[in-house]
Coordinates of C-alpha atoms and ligand atoms in Angstrom, one line a residue:
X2 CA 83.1 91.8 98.4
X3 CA 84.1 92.1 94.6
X4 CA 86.6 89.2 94.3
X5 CA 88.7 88.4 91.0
X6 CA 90.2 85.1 90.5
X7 CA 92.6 84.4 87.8
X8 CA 93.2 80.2 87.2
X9 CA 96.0 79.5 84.9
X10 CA 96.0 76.6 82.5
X11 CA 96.9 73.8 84.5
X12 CA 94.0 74.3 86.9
X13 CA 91.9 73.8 83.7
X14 CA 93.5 71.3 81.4
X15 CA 90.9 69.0 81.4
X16 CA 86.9 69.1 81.8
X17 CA 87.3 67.5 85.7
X18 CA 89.6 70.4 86.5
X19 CA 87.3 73.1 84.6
X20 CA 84.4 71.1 86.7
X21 CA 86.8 71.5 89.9
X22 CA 87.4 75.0 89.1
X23 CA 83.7 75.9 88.8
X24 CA 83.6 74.9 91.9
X25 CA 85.2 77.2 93.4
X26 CA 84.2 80.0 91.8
X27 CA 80.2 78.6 92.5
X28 CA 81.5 78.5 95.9
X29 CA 82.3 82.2 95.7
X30 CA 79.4 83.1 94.5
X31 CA 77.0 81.7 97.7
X32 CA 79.0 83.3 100.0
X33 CA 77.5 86.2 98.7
X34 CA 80.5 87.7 96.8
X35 CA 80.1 89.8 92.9
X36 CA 82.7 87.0 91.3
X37 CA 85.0 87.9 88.0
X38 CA 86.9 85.5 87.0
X39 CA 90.1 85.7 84.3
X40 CA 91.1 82.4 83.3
X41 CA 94.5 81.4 81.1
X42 CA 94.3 78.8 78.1
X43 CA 93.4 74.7 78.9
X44 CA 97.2 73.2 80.0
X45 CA 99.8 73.6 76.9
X46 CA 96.9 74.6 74.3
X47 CA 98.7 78.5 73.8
X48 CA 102.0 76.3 72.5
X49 CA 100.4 74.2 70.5
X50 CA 98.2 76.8 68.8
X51 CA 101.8 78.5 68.4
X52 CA 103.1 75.5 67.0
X53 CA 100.0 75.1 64.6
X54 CA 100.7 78.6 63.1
X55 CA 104.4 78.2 62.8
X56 CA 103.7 74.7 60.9
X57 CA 102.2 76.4 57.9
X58 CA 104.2 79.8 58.7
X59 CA 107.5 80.2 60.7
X60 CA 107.1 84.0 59.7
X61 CA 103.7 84.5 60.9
X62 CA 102.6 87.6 61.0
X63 CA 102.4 88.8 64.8
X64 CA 98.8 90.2 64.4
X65 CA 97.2 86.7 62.9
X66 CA 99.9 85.0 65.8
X67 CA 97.7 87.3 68.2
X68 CA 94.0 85.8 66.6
X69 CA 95.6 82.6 67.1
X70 CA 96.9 82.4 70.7
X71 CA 93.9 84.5 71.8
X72 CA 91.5 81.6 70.7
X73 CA 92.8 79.4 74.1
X74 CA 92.0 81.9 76.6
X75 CA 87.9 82.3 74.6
X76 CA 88.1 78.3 74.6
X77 CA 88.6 78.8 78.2
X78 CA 85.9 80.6 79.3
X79 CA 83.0 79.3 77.2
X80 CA 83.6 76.0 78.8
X81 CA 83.6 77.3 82.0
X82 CA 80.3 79.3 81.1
X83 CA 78.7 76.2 79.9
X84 CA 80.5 74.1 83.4
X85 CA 78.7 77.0 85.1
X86 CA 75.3 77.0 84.1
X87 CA 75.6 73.2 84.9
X88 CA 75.3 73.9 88.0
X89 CA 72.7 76.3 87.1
X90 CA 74.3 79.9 88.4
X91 CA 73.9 82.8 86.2
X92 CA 77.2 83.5 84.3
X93 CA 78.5 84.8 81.0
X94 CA 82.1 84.9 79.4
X95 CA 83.1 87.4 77.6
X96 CA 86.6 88.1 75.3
X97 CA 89.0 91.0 76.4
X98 CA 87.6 92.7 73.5
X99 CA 84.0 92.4 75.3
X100 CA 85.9 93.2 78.4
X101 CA 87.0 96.4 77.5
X102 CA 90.7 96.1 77.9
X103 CA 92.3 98.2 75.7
X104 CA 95.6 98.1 74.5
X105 CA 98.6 99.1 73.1
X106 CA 99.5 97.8 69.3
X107 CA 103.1 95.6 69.9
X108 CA 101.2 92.0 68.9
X109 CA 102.7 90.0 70.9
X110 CA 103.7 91.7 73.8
X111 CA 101.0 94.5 74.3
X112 CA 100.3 96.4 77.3
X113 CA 97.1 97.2 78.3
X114 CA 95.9 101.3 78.3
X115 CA 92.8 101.1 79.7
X116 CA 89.7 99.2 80.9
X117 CA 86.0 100.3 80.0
X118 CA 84.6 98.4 82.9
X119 CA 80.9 99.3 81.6
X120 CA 80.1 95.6 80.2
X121 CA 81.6 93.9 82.8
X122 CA 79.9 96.4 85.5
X123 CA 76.5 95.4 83.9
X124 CA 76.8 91.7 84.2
X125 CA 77.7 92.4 87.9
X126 CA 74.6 94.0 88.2
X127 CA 72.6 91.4 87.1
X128 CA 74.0 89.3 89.4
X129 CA 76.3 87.2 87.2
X130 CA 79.1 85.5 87.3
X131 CA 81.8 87.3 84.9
X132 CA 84.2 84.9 82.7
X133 CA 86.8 87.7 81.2
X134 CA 89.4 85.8 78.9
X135 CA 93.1 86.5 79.8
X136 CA 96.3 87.1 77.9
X137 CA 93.9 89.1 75.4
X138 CA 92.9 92.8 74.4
X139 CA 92.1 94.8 71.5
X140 CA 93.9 97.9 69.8
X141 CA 92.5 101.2 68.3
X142 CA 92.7 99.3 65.6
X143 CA 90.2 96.8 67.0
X144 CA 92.4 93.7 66.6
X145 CA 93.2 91.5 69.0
X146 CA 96.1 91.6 71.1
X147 CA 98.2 89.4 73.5
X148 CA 99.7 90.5 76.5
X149 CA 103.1 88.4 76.3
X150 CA 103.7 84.4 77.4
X151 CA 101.7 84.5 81.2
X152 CA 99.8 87.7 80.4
X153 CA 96.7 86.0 82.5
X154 CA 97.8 87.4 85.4
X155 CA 98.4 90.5 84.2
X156 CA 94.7 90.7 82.6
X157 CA 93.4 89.7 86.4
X158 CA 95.4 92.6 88.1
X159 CA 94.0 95.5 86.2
X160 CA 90.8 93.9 85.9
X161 CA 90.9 94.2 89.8
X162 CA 91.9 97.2 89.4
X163 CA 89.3 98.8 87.1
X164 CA 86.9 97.5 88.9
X165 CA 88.4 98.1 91.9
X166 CA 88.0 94.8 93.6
X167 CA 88.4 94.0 97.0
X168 CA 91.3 91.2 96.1
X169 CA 92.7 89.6 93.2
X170 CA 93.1 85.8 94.0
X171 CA 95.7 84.2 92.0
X172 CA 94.6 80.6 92.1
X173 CA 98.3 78.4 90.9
X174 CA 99.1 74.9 91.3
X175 CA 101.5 76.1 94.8
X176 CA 99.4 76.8 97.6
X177 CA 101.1 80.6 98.6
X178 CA 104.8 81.8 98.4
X179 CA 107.6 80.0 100.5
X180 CA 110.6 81.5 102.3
X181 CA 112.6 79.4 99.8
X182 CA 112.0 77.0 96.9
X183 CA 110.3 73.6 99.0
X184 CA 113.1 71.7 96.1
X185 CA 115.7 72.8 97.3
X186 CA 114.7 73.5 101.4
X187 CA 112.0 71.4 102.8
X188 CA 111.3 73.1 105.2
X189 CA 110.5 75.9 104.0
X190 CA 107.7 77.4 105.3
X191 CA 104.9 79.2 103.3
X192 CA 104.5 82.9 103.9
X193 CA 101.5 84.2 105.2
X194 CA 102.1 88.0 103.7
X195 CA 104.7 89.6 101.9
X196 CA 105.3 92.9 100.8
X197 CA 105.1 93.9 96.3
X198 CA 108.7 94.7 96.7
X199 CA 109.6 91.4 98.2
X200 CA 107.1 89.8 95.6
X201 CA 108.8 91.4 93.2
X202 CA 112.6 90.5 94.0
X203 CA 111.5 87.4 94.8
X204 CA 109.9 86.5 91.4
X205 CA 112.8 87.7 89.7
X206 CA 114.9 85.7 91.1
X207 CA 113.2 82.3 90.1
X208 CA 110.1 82.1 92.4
X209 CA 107.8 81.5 89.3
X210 CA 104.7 82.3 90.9
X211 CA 103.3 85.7 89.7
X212 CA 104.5 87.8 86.3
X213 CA 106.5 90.8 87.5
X214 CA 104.1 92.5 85.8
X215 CA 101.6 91.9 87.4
X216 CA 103.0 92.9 90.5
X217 CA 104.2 95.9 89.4
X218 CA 100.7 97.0 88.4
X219 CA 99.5 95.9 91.3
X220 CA 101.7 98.1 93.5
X221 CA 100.7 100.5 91.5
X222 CA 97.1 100.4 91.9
X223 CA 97.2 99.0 95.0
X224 CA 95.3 96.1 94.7
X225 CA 95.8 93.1 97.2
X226 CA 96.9 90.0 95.7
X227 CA 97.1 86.4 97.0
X228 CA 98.7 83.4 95.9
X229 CA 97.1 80.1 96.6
X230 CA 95.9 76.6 95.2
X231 CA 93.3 75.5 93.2
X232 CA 93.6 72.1 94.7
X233 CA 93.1 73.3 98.0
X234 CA 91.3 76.1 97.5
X235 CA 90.2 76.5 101.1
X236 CA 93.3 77.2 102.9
X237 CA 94.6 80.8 102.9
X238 CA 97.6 81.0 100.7
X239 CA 99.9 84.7 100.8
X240 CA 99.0 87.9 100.3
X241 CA 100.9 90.4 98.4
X242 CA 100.4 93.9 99.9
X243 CA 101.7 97.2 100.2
X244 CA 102.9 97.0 103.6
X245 CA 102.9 93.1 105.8
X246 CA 102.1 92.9 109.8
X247 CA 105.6 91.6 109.9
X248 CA 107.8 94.4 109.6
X249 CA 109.9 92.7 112.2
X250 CA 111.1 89.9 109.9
X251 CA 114.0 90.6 108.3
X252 CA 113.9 88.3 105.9
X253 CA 111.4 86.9 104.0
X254 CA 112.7 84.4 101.4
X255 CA 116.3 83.4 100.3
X256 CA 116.6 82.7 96.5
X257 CA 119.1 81.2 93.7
X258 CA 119.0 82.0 90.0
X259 CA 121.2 79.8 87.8
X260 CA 121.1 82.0 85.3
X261 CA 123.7 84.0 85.8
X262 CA 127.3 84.2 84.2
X263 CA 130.3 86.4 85.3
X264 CA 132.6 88.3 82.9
X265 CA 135.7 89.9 84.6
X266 CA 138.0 92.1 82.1
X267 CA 141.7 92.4 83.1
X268 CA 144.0 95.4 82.9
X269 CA 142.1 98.3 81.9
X270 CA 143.5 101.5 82.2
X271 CA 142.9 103.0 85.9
X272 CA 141.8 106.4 84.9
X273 CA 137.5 108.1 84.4
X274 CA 135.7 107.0 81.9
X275 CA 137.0 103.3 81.6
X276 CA 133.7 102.2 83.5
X277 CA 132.1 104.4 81.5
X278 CA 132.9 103.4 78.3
X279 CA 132.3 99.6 78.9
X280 CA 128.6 100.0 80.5
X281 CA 127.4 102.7 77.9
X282 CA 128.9 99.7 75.2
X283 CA 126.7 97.6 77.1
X284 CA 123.6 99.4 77.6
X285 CA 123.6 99.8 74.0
X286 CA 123.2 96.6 73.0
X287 CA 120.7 96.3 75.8
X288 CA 122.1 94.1 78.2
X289 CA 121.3 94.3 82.2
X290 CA 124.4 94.4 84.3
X291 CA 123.7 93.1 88.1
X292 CA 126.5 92.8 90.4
X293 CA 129.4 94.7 89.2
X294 CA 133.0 94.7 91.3
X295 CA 135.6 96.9 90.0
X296 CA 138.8 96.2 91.5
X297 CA 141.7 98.9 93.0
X298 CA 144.0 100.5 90.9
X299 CA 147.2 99.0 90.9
X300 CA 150.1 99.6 88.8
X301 CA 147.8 102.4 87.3
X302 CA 145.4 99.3 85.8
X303 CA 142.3 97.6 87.6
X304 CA 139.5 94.9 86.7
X305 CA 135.7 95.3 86.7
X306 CA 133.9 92.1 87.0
X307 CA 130.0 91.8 86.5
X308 CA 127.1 89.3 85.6
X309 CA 124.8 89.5 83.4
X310 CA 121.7 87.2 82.2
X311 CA 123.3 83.8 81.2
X312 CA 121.5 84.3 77.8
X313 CA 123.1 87.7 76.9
X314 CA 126.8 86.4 77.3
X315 CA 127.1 85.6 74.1
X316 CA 126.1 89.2 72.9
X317 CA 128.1 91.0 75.9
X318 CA 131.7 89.1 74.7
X319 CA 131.0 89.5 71.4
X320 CA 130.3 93.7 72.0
X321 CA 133.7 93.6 74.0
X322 CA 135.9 91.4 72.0
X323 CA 134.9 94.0 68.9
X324 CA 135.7 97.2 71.2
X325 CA 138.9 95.5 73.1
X326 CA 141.2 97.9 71.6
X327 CA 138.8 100.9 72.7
X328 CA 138.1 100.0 76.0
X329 CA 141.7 98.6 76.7
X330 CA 141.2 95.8 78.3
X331 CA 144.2 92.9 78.4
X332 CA 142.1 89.9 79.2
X333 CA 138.4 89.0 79.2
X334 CA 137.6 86.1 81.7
X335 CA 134.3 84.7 81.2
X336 CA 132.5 82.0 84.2
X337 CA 128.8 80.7 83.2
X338 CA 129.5 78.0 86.8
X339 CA 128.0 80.5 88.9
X340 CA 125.2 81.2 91.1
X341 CA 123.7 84.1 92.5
X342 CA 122.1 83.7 96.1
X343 CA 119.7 86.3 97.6
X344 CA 118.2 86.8 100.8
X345 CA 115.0 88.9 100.5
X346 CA 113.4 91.3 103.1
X347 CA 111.3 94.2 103.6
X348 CA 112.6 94.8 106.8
X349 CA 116.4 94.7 106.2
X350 CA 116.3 98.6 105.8
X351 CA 115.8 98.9 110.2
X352 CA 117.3 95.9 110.9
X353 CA 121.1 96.1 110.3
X354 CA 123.4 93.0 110.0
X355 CA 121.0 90.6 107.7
X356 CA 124.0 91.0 105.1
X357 CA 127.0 89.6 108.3
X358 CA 124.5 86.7 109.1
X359 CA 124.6 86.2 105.6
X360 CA 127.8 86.2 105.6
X361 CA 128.3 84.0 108.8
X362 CA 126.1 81.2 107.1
X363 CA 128.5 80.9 104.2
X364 CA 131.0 80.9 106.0
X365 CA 130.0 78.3 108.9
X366 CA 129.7 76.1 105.7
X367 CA 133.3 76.9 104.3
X368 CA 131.3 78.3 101.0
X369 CA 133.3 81.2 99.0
X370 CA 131.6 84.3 98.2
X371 CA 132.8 85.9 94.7
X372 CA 130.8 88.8 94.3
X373 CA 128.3 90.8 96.7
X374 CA 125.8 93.5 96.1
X375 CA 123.2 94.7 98.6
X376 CA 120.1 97.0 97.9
X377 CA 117.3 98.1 100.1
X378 CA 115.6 94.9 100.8
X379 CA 118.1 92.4 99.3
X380 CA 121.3 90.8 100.2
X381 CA 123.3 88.8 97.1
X382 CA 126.0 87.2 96.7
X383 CA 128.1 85.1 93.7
X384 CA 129.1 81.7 95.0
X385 CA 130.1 78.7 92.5
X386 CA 127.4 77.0 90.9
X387 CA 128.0 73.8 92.5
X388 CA 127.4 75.6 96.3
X389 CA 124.6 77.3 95.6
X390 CA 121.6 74.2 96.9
X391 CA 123.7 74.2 100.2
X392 CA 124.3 77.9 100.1
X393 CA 120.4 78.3 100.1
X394 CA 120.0 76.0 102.6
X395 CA 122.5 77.2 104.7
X396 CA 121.6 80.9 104.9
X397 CA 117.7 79.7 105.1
X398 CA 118.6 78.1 108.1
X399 CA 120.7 80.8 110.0
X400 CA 117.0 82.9 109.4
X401 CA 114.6 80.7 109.9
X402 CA 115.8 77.5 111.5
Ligands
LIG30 N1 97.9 81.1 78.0 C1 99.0 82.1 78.0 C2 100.3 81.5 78.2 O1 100.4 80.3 78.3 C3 98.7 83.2 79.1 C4 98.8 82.7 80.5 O2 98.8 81.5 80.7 O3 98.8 83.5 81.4 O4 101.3 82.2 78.2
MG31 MG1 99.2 79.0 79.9

């Protein structure tokens, strides 16, 4: 098989964990595997080298920011080269520029074009062990790029996918994804597969495993993914895949995200293109609206309520306090003590009633439900902040207790 492994920084902060980490990828290697390996920068060293840069500039330009950050992730793999050939495999490291991940020019953020997989296809050949350096590119311009704060995971994907690997191993410091955060449930249980979709939802909604991005691109190019230790490298962590063995679970993970905040305006006029008007206002200033709950006219005026990101509220009352007298609104209530829980599943689009179990959970433990919205394969609801631990349990029980 072709397997690419991607370790992030804490699997390598030190030279016992790069040691460790060799390891496993030596390990690999004897089973008879080709082995690529895409590895973030040692523990916090891409903040401090941030913070380095900012000390003598705190208007650094983004491309020498770029040169900067990018020197972690070469740090990264030289050391593992040299922990390598310690134990006396054949390997080499090379930089995403040696890589041949090309990519866009927004320093700082780039996204990747394309892969010229020749070099890397080479060093295969010869039977090495491949070191790529994550988080890292190069534009037309031949500078170096970054891909964005956790780009690592992002390099792995579509080096899995230019090379067409057989899976992308994401090697973390959490052993697989759990059908709720182990914090808040202990006994959660750890999923064996889940779907990109689920992934996806899921990770958006706080489970801080993979970058959405990386998932995207992965469903995209198909390319199996899975989730599990470096500290216990041998046991099977999840898979993320196009489509599980378990289509028969409805659910697969319940969620919470804190960062949430509801804004409810009063008394608009009850007539088209009031909704209009606000979320056009909205979209301008490029805020994502989630759950949105627009009341029945009454008295020929009505309410919309919605949430937004807890860090755009400032922006989305400003944008409507300056437009009041346009949009018509009496009141603006604002509530940042909110929580939004979600229950997650591929299989809720055959399976009707996940959202009245839901429900039925809540309620069983007298919690209040502000706000709902339900898509394809997700179920959420607004509750006050101070429910939402117990809501999580609660609803993670009804599934899975
Ligand atoms: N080292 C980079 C960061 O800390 C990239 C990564 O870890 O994926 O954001
Ligand atoms: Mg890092």
């Amino acid at each position: 098989m072709l397997i690419v492994q991607k370790f992030g920084g804490s699997s390598l902060a030190d030279a016992q964990r790069i040691r460790h980490v060799a390891g496993i990828i030596a390990d690999t290697y004897r089973q008879g595997h080709s082995v690529v390996a895409v590895l973030s920068a040692q523990g916090d060293t891409t903040d401090e080298l941030e913070a380095k840069g900012l000390e003598l500039n705190p208007r650094a330009s983004r491309r020498e920011m770029d040169a900067l950050m990018a020197c972690g992730e070469n740090m990264s793999v030289a050391l593992m080269a040299m922990a390598i050939e310690a134990i006396g495999l054949p390997v080499i490291s090379l930089t995403g520029r040696q890589a041949g991940i090309l990519t866009d020019s927004n320093y700082a953020s780039a996204r990747i074009k394309s892969i010229d997989a020749e070099r890397m296809r080479t060093e295969l050949d010869k039977h090495s062990i491949v070191l790529v350096a994550g988080f890292q590119g190069y534009n037309r311009y031949d500078d170096i790029t970054t891909l964005g704060r956790g780009g690592s995971n992002t390099s792995a994907v579509a080096v899995a996918a230019a090379l067409k690997a057989d899976i992308c191993r994401n090697y973390t410091d959490v052993d697989g994804v759990y059908t709720a955060d182990p914090r808040i449930v202990p006994n959660a249980k750890k999923l064996d597969e889940i779907t990109y979709d689920e992934m996806l939802e899921l990770a958006s909604l706080g489970a801080n495993v993979l970058h959405n991005r990386s998932v995207e691109m992965a469903k995209r190019f198909n390319v199996p993914l899975e989730v599990l230790s470096s500290f216990t490298p041998d046991i099977p962590g999840t898979k993320v895949l196009e489509v599980t063995k378990m289509e028969k679970m409805q659910v697969s993970g319940v969620t919470r995200d804190n960062n949430v905040a509801r804004i409810s305006l009063v008394g608009l006029a009850d007539r088209p293109g009031v909704a209009a008007g606000v979320f056009s206002l909205l979209a301008k200033e490029k805020v994502n609206v989630d759950i949105i709950l627009q009341s029945i006219g009454r008295d020929e005026t009505k309410d919309i309520s919605f949430t937004v990101a807890r860090k755009m509220l400032d922006t989305c009352v400003n944008t409507l306090r300056e437009h009041q007298k346009q949009l018509g609104f009496v009141d603006l209530i604002v509530s940042d003590s909110v929580s939004k829980v979600s229950s997650v599943g591929a299989g809720m689009v055959n399976n009707p009633g996940v959202a009245a179990t839901m429900f039925e959970a809540l309620s069983d433990a007298g919690i209040n439900i502000q706000m709902i919205s339900t898509s394809e394969i997700k179920v959420s609801v607004l509750v006050d902040k101070d429910d939402a631990d117990r809501a999580v349990r609660a609803v993670h029980d009804r599934f899975f207790g």
